Short mmCIF file of C-alpha atoms in Angstrom, two decimals:
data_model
loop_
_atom_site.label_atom_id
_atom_site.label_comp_id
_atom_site.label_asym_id
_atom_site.label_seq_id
_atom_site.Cartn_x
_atom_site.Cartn_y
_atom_site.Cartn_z
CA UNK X 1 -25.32 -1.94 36.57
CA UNK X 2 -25.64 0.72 34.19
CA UNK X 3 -22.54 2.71 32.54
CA UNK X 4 -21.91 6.28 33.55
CA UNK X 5 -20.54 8.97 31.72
CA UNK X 6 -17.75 8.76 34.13
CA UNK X 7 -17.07 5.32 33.37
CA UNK X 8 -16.62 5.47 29.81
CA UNK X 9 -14.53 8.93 30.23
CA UNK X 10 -12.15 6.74 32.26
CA UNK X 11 -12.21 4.34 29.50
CA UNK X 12 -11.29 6.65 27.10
CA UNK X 13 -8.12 7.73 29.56
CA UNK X 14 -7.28 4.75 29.83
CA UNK X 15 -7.21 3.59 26.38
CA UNK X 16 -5.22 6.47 25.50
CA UNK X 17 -2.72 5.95 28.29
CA UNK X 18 -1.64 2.90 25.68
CA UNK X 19 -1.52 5.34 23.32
CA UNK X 20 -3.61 7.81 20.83
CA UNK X 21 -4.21 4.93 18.45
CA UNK X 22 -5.85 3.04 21.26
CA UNK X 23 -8.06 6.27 21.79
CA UNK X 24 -9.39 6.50 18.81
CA UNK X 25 -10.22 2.98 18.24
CA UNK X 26 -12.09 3.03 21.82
CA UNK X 27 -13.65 6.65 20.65
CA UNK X 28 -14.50 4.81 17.58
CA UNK X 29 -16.78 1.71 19.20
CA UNK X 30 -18.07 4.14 21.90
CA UNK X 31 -19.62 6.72 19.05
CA UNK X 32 -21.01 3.85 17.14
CA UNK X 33 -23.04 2.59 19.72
CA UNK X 34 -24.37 5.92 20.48
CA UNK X 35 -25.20 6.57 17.06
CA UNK X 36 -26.85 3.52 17.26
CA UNK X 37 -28.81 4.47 20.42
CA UNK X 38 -27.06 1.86 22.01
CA UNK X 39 -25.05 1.67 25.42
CA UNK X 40 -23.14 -0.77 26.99
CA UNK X 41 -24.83 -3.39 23.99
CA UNK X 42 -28.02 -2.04 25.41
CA UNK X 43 -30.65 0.11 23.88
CA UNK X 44 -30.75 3.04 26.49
CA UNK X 45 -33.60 6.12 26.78
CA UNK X 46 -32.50 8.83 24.59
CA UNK X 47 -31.93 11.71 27.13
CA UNK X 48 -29.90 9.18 29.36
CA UNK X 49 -27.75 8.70 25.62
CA UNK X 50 -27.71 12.65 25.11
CA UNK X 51 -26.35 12.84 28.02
CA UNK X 52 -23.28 10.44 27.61
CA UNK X 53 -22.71 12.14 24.41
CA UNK X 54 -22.48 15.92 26.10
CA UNK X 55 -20.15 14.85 28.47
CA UNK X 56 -18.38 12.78 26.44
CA UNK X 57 -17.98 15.65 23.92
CA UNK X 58 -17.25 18.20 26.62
CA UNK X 59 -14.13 15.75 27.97
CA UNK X 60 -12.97 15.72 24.54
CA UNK X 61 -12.89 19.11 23.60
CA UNK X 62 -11.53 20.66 27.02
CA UNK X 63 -9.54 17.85 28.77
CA UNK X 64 -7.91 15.67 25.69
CA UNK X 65 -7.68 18.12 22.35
CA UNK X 66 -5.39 20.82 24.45
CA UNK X 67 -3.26 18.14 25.63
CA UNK X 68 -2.58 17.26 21.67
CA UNK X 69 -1.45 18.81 18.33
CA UNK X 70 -3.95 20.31 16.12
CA UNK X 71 -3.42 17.01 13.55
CA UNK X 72 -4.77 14.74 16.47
CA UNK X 73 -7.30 16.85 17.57
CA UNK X 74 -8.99 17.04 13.92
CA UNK X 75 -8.38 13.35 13.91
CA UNK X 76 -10.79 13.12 17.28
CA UNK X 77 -13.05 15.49 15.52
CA UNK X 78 -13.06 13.20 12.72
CA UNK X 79 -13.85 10.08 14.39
CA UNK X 80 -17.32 11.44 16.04
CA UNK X 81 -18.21 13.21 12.70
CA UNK X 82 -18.12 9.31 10.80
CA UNK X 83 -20.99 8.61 13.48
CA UNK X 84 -23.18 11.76 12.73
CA UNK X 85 -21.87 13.25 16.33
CA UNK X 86 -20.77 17.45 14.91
CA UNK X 87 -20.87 18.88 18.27
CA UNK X 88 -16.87 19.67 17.63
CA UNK X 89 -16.86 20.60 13.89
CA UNK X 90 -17.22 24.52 14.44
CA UNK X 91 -13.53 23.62 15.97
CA UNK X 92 -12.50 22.16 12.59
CA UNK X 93 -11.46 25.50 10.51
CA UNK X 94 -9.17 26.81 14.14
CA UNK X 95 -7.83 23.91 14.13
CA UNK X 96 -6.81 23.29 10.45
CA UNK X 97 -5.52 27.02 10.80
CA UNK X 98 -2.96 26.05 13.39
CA UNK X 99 -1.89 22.50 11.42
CA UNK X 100 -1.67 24.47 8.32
CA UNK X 101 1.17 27.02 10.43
CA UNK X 102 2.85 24.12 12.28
CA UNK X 103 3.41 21.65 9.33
CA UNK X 104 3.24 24.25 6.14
CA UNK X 105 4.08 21.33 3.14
CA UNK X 106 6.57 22.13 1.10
CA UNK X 107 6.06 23.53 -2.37
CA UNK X 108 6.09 21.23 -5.28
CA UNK X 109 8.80 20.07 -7.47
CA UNK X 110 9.55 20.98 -10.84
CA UNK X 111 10.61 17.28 -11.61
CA UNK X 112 10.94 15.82 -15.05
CA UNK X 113 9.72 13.08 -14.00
CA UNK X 114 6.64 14.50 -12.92
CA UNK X 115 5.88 16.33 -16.11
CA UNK X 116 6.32 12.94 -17.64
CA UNK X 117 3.88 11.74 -15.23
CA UNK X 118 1.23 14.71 -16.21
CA UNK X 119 2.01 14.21 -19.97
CA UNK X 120 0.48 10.48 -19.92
CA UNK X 121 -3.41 10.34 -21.05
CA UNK X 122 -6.28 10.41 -17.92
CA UNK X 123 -7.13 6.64 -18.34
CA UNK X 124 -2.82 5.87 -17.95
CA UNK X 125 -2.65 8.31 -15.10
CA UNK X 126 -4.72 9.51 -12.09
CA UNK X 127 -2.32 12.04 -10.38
CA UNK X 128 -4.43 13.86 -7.17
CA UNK X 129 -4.12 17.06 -5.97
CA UNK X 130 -1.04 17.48 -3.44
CA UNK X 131 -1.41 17.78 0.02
CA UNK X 132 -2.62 20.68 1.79
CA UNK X 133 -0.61 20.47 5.07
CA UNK X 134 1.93 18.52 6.40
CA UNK X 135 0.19 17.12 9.72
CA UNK X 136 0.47 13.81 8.73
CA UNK X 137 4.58 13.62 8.18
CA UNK X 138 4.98 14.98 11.59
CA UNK X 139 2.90 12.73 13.18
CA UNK X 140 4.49 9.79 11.22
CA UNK X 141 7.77 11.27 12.58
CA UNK X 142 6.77 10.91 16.33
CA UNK X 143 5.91 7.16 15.52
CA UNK X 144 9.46 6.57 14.15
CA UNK X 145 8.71 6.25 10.76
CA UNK X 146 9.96 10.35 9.31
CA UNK X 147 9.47 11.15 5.56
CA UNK X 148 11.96 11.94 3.77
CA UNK X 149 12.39 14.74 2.65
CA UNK X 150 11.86 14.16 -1.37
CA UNK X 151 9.06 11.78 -0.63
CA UNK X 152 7.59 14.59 1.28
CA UNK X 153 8.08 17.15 -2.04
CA UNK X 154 6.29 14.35 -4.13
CA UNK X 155 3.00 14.45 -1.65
CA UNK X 156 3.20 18.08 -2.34
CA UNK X 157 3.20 17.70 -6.28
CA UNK X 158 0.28 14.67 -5.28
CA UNK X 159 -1.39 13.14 -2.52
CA UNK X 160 -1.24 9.33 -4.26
CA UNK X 161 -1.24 8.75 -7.85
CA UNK X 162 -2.31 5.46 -9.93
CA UNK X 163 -0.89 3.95 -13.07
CA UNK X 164 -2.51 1.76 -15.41
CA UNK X 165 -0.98 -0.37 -18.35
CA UNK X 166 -2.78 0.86 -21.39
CA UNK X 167 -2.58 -2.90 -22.81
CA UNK X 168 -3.88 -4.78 -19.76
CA UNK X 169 -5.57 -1.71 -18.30
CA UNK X 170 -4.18 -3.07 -14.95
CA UNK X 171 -3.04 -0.77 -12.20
CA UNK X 172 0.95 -0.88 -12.05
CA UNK X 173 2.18 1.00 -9.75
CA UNK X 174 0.11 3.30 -6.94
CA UNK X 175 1.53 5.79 -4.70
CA UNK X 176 -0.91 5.69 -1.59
CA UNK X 177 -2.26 8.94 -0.57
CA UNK X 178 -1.19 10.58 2.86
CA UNK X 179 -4.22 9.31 4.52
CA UNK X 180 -2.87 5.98 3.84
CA UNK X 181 0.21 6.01 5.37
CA UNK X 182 0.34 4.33 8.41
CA UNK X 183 3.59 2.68 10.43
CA UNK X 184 3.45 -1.15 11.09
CA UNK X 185 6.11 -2.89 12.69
CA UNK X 186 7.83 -5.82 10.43
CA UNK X 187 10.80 -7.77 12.04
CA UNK X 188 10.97 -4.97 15.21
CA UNK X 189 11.06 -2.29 12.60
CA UNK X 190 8.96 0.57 12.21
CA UNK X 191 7.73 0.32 8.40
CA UNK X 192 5.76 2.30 6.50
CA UNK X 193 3.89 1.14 3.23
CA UNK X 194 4.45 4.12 0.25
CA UNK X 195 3.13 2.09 -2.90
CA UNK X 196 0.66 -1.01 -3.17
CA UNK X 197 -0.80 -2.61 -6.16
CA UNK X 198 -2.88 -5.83 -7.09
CA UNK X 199 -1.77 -7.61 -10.10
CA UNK X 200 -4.97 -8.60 -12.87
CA UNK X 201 -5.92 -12.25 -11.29
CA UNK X 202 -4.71 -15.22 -13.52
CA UNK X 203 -7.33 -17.29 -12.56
CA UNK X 204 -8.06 -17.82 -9.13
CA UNK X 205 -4.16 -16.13 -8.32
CA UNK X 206 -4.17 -13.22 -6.52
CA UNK X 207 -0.97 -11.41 -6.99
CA UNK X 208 0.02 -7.97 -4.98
CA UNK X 209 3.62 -5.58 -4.48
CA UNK X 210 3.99 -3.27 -2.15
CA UNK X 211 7.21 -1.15 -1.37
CA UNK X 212 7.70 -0.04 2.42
CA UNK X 213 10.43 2.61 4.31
CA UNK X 214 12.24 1.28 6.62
CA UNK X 215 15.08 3.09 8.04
CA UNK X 216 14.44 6.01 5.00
CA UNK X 217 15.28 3.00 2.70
CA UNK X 218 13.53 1.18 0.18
CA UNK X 219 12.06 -2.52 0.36
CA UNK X 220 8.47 -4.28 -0.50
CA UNK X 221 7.62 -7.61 -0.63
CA UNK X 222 5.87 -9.75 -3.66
CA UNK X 223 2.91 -11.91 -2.56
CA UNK X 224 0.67 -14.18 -4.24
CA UNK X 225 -2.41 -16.09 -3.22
CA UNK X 226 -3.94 -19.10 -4.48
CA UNK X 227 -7.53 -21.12 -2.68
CA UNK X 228 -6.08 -23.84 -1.16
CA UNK X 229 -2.33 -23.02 -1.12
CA UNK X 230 0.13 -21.23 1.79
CA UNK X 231 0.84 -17.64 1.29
CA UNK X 232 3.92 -17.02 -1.00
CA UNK X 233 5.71 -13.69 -0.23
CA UNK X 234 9.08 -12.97 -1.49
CA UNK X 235 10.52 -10.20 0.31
CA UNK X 236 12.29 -7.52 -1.94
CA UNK X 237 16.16 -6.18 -0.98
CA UNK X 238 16.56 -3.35 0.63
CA UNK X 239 18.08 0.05 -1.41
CA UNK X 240 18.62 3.41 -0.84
CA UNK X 241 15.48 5.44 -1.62
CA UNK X 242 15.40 7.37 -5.12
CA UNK X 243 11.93 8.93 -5.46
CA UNK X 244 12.78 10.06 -8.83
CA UNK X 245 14.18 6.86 -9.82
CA UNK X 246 10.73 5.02 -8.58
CA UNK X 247 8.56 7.72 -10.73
CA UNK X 248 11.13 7.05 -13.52
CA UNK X 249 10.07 3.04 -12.88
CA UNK X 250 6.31 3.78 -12.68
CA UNK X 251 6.64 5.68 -15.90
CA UNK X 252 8.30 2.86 -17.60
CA UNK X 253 5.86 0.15 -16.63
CA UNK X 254 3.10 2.39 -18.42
CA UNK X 255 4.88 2.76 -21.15
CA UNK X 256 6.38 -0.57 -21.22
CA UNK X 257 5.65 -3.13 -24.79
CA UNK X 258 5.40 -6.09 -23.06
CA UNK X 259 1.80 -7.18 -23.58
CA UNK X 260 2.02 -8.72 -19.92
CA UNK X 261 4.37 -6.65 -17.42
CA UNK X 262 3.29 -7.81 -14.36
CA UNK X 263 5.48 -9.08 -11.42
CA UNK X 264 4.65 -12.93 -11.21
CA UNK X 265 7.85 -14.76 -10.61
CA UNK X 266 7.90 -15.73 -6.65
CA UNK X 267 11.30 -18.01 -7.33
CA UNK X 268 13.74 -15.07 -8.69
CA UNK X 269 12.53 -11.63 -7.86
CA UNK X 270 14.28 -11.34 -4.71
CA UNK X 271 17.36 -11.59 -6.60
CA UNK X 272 16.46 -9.51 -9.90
CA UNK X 273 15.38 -6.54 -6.42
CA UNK X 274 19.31 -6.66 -5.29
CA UNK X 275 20.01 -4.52 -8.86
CA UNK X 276 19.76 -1.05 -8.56
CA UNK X 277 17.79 -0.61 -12.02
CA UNK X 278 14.21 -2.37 -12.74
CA UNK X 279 14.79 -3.97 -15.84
CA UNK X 280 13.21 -7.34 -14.50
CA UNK X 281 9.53 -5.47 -14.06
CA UNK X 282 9.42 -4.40 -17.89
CA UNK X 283 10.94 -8.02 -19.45
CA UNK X 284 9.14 -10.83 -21.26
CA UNK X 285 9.15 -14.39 -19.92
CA UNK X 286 12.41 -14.78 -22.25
CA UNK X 287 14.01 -11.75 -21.77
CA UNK X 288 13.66 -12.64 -17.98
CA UNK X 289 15.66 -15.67 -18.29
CA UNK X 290 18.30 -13.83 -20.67
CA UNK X 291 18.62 -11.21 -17.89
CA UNK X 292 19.37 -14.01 -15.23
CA UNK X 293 21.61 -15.72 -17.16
CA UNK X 294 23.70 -12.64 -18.43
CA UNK X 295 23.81 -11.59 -14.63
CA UNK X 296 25.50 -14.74 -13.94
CA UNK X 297 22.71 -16.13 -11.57
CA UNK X 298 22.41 -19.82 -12.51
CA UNK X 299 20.79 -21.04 -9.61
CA UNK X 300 17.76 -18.09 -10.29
CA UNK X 301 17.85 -18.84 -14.26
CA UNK X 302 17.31 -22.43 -12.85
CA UNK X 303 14.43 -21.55 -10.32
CA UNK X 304 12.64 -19.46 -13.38
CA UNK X 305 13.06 -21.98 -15.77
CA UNK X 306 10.97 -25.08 -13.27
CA UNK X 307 8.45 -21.78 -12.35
CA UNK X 308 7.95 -21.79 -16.46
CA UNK X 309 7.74 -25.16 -16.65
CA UNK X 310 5.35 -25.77 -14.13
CA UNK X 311 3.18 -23.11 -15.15
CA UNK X 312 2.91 -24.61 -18.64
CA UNK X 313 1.77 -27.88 -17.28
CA UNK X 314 -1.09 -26.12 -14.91
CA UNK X 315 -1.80 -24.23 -18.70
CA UNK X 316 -1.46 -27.45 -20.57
CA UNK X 317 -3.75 -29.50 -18.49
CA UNK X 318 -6.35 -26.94 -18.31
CA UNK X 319 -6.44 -26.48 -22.19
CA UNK X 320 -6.70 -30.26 -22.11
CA UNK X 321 -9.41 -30.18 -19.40
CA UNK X 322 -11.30 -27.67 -21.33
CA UNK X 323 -10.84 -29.95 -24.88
CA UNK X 324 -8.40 -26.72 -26.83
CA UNK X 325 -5.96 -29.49 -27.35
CA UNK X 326 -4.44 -27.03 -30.18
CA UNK X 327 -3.56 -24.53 -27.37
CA UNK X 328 -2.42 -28.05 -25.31
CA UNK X 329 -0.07 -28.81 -27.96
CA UNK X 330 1.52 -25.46 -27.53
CA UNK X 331 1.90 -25.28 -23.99
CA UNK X 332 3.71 -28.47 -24.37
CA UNK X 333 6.16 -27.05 -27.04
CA UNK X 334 6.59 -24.08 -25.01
CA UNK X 335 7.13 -26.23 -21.79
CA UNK X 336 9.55 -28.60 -23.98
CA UNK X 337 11.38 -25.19 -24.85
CA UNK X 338 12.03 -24.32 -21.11
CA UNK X 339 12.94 -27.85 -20.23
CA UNK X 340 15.87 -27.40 -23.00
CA UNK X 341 16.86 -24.49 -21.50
CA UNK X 342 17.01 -25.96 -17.87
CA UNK X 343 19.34 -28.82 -19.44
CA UNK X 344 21.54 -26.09 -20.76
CA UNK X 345 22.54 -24.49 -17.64
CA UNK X 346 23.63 -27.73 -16.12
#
């Protein structure tokens, strides 16, 4: 029995009965199969497909898009126009119009930190234009996940920015552009992701940070992957949010001497993440254990020390492996070095 245009208007109803997301996801499959002249998983006669399409369309624009905000009616428009199916784009410029004079975005901040930002050469610093409308923060608002209000002023000054280590050339620290945002539940709490970043592989390691809002305040987790081994993901602790403070961070990592400032240690950064500075993201391997150990945290300046050690060892076995028994030798010194220091903290 063949589909009717009825049937997959109900299908569309129903789908966004479970909510909008649901609608465009069902929107999505049902436009790609049309635009591949496909129905149903069956190749159907092209005036039987024109005609889906037209009444599809015609549902769209006069039952669903008045029923919605001018945000998630461009997003509808959007989702045919990936597929090559324009029948609603002469709606686009009415609609962006009435977005633009529901969610106006603020104006930009005159933050020192942000000239700081600007100031840094193109290849340290990709800062995009800020957004043109607030849309998106309202409809992240009616999920349950509202920007504040400073975080909003920063999408006005840009919409994402990335930062790359001029030694490593490695991205470390990226503010994800509006169109990015998106609210995810994590332990029955509405999260949204604000910054993500892969760390420059070490191998086959995959490393990755990302910071999240939850509640208006800050968290992230750490997580690193390796073939053959479970998922490690350190979960940071949760502060207040300081936009300024976190552009004052990303500025430091660029500028930071360490010749490797990456986030690697899966044992102790959920500690080092209960300070309210970032000291931990711009310190050496030594200067890491000197801040544990000046904090007081023992049992952390123990679990760095065995992550040292054991990383030597991997290091000192591949050097072996590979015949560099000069670079062996001083993985083992380096590895004998960290074993002292283990013995010193009792």
């Amino acid at each position: 029995m063949h589909v009717t245009p009825d049937d997959l208007i109900a299908e569309l109803e129903d789908a966004l009965a479970d909510g909008f997301d649901a609608l465009l996801a069902r929107l999505d499959r049902i436009a790609a199969q049309l635009a591949a002249g496909m129905l149903d998983g069956e190749v159907r006669p092209s005036a039987e497909l024109g005609a889906v399409r037209a009444a599809i369309v015609d549902h769209l624009r006069d039952e669903v898009m008045p029923r919605h905000t001018a945000h998630r009616a461009l997003a509808i428009v959007d989702a045919l126009a990936r597929h090559g199916i324009g029948e609603l784009t002469a709606a686009r410029p009415a609609l962006e119009r009435a977005r633009l004079a529901a969610a106006r975005p603020p104006s930009p901040p005159a933050w020192p930190e942000l000239t700081a930002l600007r100031a840094l050469p193109p290849d340290q610093a990709q800062l995009a234009p800020g957004i043109t409308h607030a849309g998106f923060a309202a409809e992240l608002a009616e999920r349950g996940a509202p920007l504040p209000a400073d975080l909003l002023a920063l999408y006005a000054a840009t919409d994402g920015l990335a930062l790359r280590h001029p030694a490593t050339d490695e991205v470390v620290f990226r503010l994800v552009p509006a169109s990015e945002l998106a609210v995810v539940e994590r332990d029955a709490r509405a999260t949204l992701r604000i910054a993500a970043w892969d760390d420059r592989a070490i191998g086959h390691a995959r490393a990755s940070t990302e910071l999240w809002l939850e509640d208006g305040a800050l968290t992230g987790a750490f997580e690193r992957r390796h073939p053959g081994q479970p998922l490690a993901r350190v979960r940071f602790a949760t502060r207040p949010l300081d936009v300024r403070a976190m552009l004052r961070f990303a500025v430091a990592r660029v500028e930071a001497q360490a010749t490797d400032p990456r986030e690697r240690d899966l044992g102790v950064v959920a500690a080092l993440h209960a300070e309210r500075g970032w000291p931990w993201y711009l310190a050496d391997d030594d200067d890491r254990f000197e801040l544990l150990r000046a904090a007081g945290r023992t049992a952390a300046a123990r679990a760095w020390c065995a992550e040292m050690i054991a990383r030597l060892d991997d290091d000192a076995a591949s050097c072996t492996r590979a015949g560099d028994h000069g670079a062996a030798s001083k993985a083992e010194r380096q590895c004998d070095r960290w074993g002292a220091r283990l013995r010193e903290l009792g």
